[in-house]
Short mmCIF file of C-alpha atoms in Angstrom, two decimals:
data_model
loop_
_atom_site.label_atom_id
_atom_site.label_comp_id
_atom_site.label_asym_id
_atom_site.label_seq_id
_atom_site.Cartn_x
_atom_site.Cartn_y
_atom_site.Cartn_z
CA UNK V 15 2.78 10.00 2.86
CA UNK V 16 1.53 9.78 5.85
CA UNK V 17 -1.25 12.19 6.19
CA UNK V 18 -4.05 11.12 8.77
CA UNK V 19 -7.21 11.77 9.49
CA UNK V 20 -8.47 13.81 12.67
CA UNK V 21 -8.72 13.29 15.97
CA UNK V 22 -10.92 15.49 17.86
CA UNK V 23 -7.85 16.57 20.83
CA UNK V 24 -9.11 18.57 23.53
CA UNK V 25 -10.34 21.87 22.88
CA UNK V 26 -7.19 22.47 20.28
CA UNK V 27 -8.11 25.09 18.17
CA UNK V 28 -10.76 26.23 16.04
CA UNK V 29 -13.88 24.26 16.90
CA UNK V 30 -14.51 21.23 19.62
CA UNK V 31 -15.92 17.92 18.72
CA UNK V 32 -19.26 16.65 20.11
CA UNK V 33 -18.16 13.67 21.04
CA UNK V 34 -15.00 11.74 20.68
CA UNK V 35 -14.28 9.81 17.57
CA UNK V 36 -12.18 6.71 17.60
CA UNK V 37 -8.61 6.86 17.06
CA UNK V 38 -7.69 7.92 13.20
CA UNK V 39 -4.97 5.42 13.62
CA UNK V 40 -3.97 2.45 15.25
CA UNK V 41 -1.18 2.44 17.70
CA UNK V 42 1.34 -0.61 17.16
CA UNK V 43 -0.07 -3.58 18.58
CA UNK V 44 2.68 -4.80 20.90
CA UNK V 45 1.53 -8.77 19.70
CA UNK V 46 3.29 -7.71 16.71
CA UNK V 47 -0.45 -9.33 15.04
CA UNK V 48 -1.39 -7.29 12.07
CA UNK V 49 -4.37 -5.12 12.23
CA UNK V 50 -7.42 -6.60 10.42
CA UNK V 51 -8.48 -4.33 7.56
CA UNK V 52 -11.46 -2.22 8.51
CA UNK V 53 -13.90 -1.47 5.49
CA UNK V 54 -14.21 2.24 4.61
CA UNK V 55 -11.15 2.84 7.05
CA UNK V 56 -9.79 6.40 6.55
CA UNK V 57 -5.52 6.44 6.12
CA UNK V 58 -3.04 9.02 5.94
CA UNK V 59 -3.49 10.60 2.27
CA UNK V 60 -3.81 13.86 1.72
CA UNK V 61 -6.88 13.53 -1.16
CA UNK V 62 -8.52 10.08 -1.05
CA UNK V 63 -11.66 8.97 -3.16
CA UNK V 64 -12.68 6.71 -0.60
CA UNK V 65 -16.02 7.80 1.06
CA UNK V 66 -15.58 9.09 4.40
CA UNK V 67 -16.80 7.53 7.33
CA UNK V 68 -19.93 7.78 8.36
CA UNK V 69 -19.14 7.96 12.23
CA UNK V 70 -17.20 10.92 12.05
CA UNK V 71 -17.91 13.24 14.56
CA UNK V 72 -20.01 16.48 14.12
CA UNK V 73 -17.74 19.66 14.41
CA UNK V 74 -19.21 23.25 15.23
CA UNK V 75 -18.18 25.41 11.58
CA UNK V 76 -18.37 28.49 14.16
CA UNK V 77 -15.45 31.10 13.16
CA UNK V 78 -13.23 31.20 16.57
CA UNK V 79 -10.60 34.13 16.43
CA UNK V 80 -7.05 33.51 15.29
CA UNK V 81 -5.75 34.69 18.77
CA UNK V 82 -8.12 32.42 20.92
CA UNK V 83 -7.39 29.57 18.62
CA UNK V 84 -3.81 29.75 19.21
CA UNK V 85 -4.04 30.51 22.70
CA UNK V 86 -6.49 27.01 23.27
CA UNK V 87 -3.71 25.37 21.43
CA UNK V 88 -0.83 26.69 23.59
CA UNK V 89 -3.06 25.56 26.81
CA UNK V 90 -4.22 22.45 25.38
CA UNK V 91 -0.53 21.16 23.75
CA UNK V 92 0.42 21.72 27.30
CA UNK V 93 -1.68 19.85 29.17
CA UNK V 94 -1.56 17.03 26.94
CA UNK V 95 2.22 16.64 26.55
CA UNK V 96 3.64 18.35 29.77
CA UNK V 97 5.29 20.80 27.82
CA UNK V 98 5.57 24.04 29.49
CA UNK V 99 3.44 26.57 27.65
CA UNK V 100 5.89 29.23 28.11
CA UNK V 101 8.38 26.94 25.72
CA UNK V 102 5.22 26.35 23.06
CA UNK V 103 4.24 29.81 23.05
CA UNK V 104 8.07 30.52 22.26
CA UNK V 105 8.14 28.19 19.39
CA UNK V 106 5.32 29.65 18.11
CA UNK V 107 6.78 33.26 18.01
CA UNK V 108 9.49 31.26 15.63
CA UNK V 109 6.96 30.23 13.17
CA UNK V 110 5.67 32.02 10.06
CA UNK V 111 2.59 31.76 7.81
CA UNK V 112 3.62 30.68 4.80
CA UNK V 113 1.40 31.95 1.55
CA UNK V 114 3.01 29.86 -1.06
CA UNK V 115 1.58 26.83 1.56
CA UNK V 116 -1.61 28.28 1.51
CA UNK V 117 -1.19 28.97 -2.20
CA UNK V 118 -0.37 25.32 -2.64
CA UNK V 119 -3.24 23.63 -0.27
CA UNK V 120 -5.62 26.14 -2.19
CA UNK V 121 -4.61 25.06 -5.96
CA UNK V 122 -7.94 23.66 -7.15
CA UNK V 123 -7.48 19.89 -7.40
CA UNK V 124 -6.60 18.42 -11.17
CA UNK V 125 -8.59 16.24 -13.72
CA UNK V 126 -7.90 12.57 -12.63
CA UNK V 127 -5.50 11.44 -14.23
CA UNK V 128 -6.21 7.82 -16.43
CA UNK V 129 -3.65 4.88 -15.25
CA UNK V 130 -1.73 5.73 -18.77
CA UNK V 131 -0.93 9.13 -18.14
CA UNK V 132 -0.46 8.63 -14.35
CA UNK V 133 2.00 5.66 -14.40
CA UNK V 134 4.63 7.64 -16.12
CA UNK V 135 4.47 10.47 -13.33
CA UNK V 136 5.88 7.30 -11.28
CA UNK V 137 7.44 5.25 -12.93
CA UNK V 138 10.49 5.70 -15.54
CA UNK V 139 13.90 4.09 -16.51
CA UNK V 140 15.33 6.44 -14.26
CA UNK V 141 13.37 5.69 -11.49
CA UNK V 142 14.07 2.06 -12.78
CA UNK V 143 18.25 2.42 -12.46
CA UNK V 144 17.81 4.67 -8.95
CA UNK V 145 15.99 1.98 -7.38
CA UNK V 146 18.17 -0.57 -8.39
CA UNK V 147 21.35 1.21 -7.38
CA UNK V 148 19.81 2.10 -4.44
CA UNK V 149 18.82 -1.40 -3.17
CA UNK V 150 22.27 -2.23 -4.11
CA UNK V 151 23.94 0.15 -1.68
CA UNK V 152 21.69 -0.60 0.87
CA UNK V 153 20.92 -4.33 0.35
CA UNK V 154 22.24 -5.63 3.70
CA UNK V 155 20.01 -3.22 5.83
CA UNK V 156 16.93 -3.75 3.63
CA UNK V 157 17.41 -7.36 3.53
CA UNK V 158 17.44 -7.71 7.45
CA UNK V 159 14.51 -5.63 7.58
CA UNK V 160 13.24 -8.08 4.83
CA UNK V 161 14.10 -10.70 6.95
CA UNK V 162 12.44 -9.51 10.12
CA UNK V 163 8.86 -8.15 8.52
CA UNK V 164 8.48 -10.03 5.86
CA UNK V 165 7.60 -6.64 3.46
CA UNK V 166 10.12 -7.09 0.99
CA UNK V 167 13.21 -5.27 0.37
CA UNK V 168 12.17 -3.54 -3.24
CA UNK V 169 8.75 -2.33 -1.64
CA UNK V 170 10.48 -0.48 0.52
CA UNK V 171 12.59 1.17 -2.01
CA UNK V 172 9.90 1.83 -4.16
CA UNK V 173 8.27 3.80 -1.31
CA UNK V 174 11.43 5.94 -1.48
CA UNK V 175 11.58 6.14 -5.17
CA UNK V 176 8.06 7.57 -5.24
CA UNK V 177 7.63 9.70 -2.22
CA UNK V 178 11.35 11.36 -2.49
CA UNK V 179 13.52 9.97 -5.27
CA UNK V 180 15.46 7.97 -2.95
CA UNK V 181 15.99 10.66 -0.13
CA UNK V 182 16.93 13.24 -2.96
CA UNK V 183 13.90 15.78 -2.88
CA UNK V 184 12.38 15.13 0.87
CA UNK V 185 10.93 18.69 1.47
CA UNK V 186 12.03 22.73 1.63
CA UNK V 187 9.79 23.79 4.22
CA UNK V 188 10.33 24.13 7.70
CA UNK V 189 7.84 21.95 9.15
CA UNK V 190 6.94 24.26 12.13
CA UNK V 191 5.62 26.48 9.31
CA UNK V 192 3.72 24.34 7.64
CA UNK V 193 1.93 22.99 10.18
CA UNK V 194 1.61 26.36 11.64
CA UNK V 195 0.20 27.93 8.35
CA UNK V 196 -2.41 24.86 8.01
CA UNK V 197 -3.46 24.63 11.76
CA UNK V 198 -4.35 28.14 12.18
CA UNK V 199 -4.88 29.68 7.77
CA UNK V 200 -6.05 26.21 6.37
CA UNK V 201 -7.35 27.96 3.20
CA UNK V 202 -10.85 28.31 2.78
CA UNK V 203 -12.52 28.83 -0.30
CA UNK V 204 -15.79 30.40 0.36
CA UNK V 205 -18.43 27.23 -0.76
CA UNK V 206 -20.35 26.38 2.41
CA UNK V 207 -20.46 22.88 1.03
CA UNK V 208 -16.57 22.97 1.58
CA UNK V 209 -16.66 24.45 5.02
CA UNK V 210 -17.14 21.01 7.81
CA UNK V 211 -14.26 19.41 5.46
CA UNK V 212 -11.43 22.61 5.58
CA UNK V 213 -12.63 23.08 9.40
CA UNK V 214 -11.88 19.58 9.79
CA UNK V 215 -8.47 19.74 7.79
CA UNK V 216 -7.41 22.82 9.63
CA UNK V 217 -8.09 20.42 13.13
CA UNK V 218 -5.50 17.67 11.51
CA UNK V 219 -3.15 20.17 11.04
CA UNK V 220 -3.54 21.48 14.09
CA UNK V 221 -3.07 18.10 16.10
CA UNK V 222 -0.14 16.99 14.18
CA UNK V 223 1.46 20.72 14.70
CA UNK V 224 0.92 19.17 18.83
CA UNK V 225 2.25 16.24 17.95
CA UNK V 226 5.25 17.65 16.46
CA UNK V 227 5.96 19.31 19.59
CA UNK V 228 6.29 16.00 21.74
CA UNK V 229 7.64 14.31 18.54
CA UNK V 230 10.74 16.46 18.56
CA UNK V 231 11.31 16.77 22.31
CA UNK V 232 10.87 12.70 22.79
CA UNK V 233 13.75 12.35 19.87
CA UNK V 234 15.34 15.28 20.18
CA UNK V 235 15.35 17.34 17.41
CA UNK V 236 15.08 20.51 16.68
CA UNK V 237 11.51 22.17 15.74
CA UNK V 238 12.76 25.22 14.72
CA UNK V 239 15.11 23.55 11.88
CA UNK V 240 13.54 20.05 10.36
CA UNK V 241 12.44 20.52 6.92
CA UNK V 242 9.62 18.56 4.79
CA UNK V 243 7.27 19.31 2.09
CA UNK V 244 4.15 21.75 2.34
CA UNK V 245 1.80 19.91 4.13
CA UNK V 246 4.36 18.95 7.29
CA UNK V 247 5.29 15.47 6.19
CA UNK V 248 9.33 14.69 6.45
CA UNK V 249 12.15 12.48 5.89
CA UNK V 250 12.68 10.29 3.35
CA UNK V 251 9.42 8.44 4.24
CA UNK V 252 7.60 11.65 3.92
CA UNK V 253 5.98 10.84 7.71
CA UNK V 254 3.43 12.98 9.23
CA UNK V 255 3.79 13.84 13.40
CA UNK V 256 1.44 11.36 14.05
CA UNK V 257 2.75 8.71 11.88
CA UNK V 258 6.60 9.02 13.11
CA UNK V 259 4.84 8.91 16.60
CA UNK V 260 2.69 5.85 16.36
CA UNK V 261 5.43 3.91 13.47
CA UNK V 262 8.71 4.76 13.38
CA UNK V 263 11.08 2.32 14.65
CA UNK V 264 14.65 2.74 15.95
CA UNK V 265 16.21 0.59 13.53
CA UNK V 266 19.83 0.33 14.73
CA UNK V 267 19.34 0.63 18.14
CA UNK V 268 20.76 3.84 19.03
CA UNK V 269 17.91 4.92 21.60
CA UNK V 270 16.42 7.11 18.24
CA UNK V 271 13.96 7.03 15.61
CA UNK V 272 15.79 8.84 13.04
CA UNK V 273 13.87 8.80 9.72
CA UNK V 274 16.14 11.97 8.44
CA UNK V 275 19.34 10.20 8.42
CA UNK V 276 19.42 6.43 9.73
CA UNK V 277 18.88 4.20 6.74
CA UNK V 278 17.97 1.34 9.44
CA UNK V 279 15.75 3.73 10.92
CA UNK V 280 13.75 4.63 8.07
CA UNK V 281 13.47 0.75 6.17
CA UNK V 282 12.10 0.01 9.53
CA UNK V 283 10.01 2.42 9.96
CA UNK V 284 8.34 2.00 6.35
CA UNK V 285 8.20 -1.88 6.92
CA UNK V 286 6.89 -1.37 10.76
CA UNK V 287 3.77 1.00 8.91
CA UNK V 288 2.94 -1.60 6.36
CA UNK V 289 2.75 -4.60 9.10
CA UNK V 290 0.91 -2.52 11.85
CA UNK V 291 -1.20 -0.23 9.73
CA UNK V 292 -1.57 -1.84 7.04
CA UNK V 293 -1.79 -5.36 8.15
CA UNK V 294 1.52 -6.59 5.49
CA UNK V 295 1.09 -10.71 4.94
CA UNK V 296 4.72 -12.09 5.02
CA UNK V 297 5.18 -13.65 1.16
CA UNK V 298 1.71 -12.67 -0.04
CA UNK V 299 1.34 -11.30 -3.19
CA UNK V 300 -0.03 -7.93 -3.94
CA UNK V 301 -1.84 -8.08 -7.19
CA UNK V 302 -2.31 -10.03 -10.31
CA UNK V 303 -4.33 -9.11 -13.24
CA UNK V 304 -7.14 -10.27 -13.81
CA UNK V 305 -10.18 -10.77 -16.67
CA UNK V 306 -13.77 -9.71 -16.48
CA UNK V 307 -16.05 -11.80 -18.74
CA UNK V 308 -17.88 -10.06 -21.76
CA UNK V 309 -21.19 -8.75 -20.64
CA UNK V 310 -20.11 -8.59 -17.04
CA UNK V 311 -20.82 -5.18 -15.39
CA UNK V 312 -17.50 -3.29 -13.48
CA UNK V 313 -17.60 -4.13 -9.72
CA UNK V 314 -15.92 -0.71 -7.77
CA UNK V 315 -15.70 -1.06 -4.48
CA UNK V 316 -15.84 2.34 -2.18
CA UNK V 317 -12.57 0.76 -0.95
CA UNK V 318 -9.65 -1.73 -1.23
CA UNK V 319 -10.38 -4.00 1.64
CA UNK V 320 -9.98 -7.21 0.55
CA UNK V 321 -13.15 -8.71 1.37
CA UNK V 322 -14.15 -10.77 -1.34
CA UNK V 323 -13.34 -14.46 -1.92
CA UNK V 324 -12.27 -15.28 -5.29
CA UNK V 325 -15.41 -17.57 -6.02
CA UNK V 326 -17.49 -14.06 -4.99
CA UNK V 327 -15.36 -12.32 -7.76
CA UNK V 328 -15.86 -15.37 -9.67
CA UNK V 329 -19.76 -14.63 -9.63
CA UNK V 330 -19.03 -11.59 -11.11
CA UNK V 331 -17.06 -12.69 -14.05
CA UNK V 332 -13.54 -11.59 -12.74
CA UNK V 333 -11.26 -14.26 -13.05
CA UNK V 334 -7.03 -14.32 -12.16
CA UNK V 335 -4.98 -14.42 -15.00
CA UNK V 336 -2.79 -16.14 -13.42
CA UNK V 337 -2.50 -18.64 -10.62
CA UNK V 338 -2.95 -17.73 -7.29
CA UNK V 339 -3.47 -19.96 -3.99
CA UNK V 340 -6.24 -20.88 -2.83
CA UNK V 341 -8.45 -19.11 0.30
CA UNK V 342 -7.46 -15.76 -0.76
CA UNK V 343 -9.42 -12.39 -0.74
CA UNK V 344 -9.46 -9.96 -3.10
CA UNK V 345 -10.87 -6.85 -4.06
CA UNK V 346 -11.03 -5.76 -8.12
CA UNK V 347 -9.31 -2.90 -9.47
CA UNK V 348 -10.05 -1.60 -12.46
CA UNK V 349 -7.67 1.34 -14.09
CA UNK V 350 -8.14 2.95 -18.01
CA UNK V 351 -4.86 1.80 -20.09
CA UNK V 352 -3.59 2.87 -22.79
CA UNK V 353 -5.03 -0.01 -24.98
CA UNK V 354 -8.44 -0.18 -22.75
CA UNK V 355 -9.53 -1.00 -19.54
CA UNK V 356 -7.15 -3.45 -17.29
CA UNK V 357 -8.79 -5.26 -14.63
CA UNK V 358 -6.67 -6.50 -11.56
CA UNK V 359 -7.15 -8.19 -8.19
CA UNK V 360 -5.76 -6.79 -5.36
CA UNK V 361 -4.81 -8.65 -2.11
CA UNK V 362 -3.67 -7.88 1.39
CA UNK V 363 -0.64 -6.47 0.78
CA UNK V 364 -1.90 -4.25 -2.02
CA UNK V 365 -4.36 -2.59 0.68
CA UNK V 366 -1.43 -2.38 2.99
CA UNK V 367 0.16 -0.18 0.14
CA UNK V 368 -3.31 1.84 0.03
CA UNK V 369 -2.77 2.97 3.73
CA UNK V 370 0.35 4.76 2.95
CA UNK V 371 -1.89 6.92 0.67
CA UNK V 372 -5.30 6.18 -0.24
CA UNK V 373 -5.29 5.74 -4.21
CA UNK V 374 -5.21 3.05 -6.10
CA UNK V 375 -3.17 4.18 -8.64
CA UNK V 376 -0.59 5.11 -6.14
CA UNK V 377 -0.68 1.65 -4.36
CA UNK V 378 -0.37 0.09 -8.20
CA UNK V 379 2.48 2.64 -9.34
CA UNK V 380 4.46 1.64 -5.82
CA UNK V 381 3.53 -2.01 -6.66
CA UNK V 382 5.16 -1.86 -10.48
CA UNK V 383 8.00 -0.05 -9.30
CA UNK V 384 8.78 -2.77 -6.80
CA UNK V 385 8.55 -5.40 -9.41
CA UNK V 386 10.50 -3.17 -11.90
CA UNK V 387 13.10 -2.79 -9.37
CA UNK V 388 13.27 -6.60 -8.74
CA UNK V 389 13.73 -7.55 -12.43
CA UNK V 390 10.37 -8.15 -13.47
CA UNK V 391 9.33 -6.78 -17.27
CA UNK V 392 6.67 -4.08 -16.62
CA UNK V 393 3.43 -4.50 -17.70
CA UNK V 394 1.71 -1.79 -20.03
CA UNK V 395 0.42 1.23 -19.06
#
């Protein structure tokens, strides 16, 4: 989860930006209002097939030196969190380059998988039973959390279920490494017409390796030990830096955000990201499927706002197959099935899903899983 965009910082690392972009993500508003969805709005995944945005700043592709690039980074993490640069520089020292994360980032990207053949990567009995007997043992937590968001209790879950099969499998790496490995030897693979995008993946890296730095000190863990998966995200969310920073939520009131171990901590935390970032609509639905009239042609949006009004959707021959309530927006979703193509409208809450990671199929598996978990009979695949 949890993977954000960049953020020109400073002069942190390899190149500096011309101007300052907006923020990648929005802090929690302290209304407690949900954040309108922004069309074409960037999120935290890691591959996305939304188009970027257009506004993003220009970066100079100029090789800077491992050593100087390091040494900006030590300065700049240190004027930026107050962190003496004697302590960051002796982190550092601590970290290693990893090659099976450079291995990893480098792996050149798979065929996309169809909806049939990528449901099943999510979604199985197993999956099915864990989810239940996991919302079982946890049921009075989630359902407070339930209570107090409005994102419901097997959403959550399902979140789990997917990203680390229920806090079973949330990561081997040390995250210092990874982040250290991508900030400073984000792979690159020799096209030039690959270059501004792994410059500008090696600057993520490199402010969420920052962030990590005032992450731990403000909740007092230890950077040297906290594991997660390859590309720095961690706990049983799978949270980047910047995500734990700007959505986790101390859930039982301890005085700490504790996604590692605090079950309060983390259903918050996942609930608290879908209401702030992704703008979660207490008892809306998610998606329904939907019909597409013969002769119509496929509408694809570049994104999953949901901008369009059902009578706009209407226009273009897709039509709910079942009932929905009125003054609604939706955006269509279409996915290949094992039978054919399956058209569905998505709603608020199915872009909220979306922001965790930016696929469709992703927000759809998360979405069936949910329902699966609740009861519900599966659609097909």
């Amino acid at each position: 989860m949890i993977r954000r965009t960049l953020a020109c910082m400073l002069t942190l690392g390899l190149v500096a930006c011309a101007t300052q972009p907006p923020s990648p993500s929005p802090s929690p508003q302290a209304s407690g209002a949900p954040n309108k969805p922004v069309p074409g709005q960037k999120g935290p995944a890691e591959a996305a097939p939304e188009a970027a945005a257009a506004t993003a700043a220009p970066v100079d592709l100029t090789p800077v030196p491992f050593e100087v690039a390091r040494a900006n980074f030590v300065r700049d993490t240190a004027q930026r969190y107050g962190i003496p640069a004697a302590q960051i520089e002796a982190t550092l020292a601590q970290a290693q380059i990893r090659d099976p994360i450079i291995a990893a980032m480098s792996r050149p990207a798979e065929r996309v998988k169809p909806w049939n053949e990528y449901r099943p990567m999510f979604i199985s009995q197993s999956r099915i039973d864990g989810g239940r007997k996991f919302l079982a043992e946890h049921r009075d937590e989630l359902t407070r959390v339930q209570q107090r968001t409005g994102v419901p209790a097997e959403v959550i879950v399902a979140i789990i279920g997917v990203e680390t099969s229920y806090g079973r499998n949330t990561g081997s790496y040390r995250v210092l490494d990874a982040l250290y490995t991508l900030a400073f030897k984000y792979p690159r693979s020799g096209d030039p017409a690959k270059l501004e995008r792994e410059v500008r993946r090696e600057l993520y890296f490199r402010d969420e390796l920052a962030r990590l730095f005032a992450l731990t000190r403000d909740e007092k863990l230890d950077i040297t030990a906290i594991k997660g998966s390859y590309a720095g995200a961690m706990g049983m969310g799978q949270f980047m830096p910047s995500s734990y920073q700007d959505f986790a939520v101390d859930g039982n009131g301890d005085g700490r955000r504790d996604l590692f171990n605090s079950y309060d901590d983390v259903f918050s935390s996942i609930a608290n990201y879908f209401v702030k970032k992704g703008g979660w609509v207490r008892g809306g639905p998610v998606a329904v499927p939907a019909t597409l009239a013969a002769g119509r042609e496929e509408f694809n949006p570049t994104d999953w706002a949901p901008t369009w009004t059902l009578s706009a959707l209407a226009q273009r021959g897709y039509q709910p197959s079942v009932s929905v309530p009125a003054g609604l927006t939706a955006t269509p979703i279409t996915l290949e099935g094992s039978a054919g193509k399956q058209y569905w409208l998505g709603f608020q809450n199915y872009y909220a899903i979306t922001r965790y990671n930016l696929s469709k199929m992703y927000a759809m598996a998360v979405f069936q899983l949910s329902q699966a978990i609740a009861g519900q009979e599966l659609p097909p695949a």
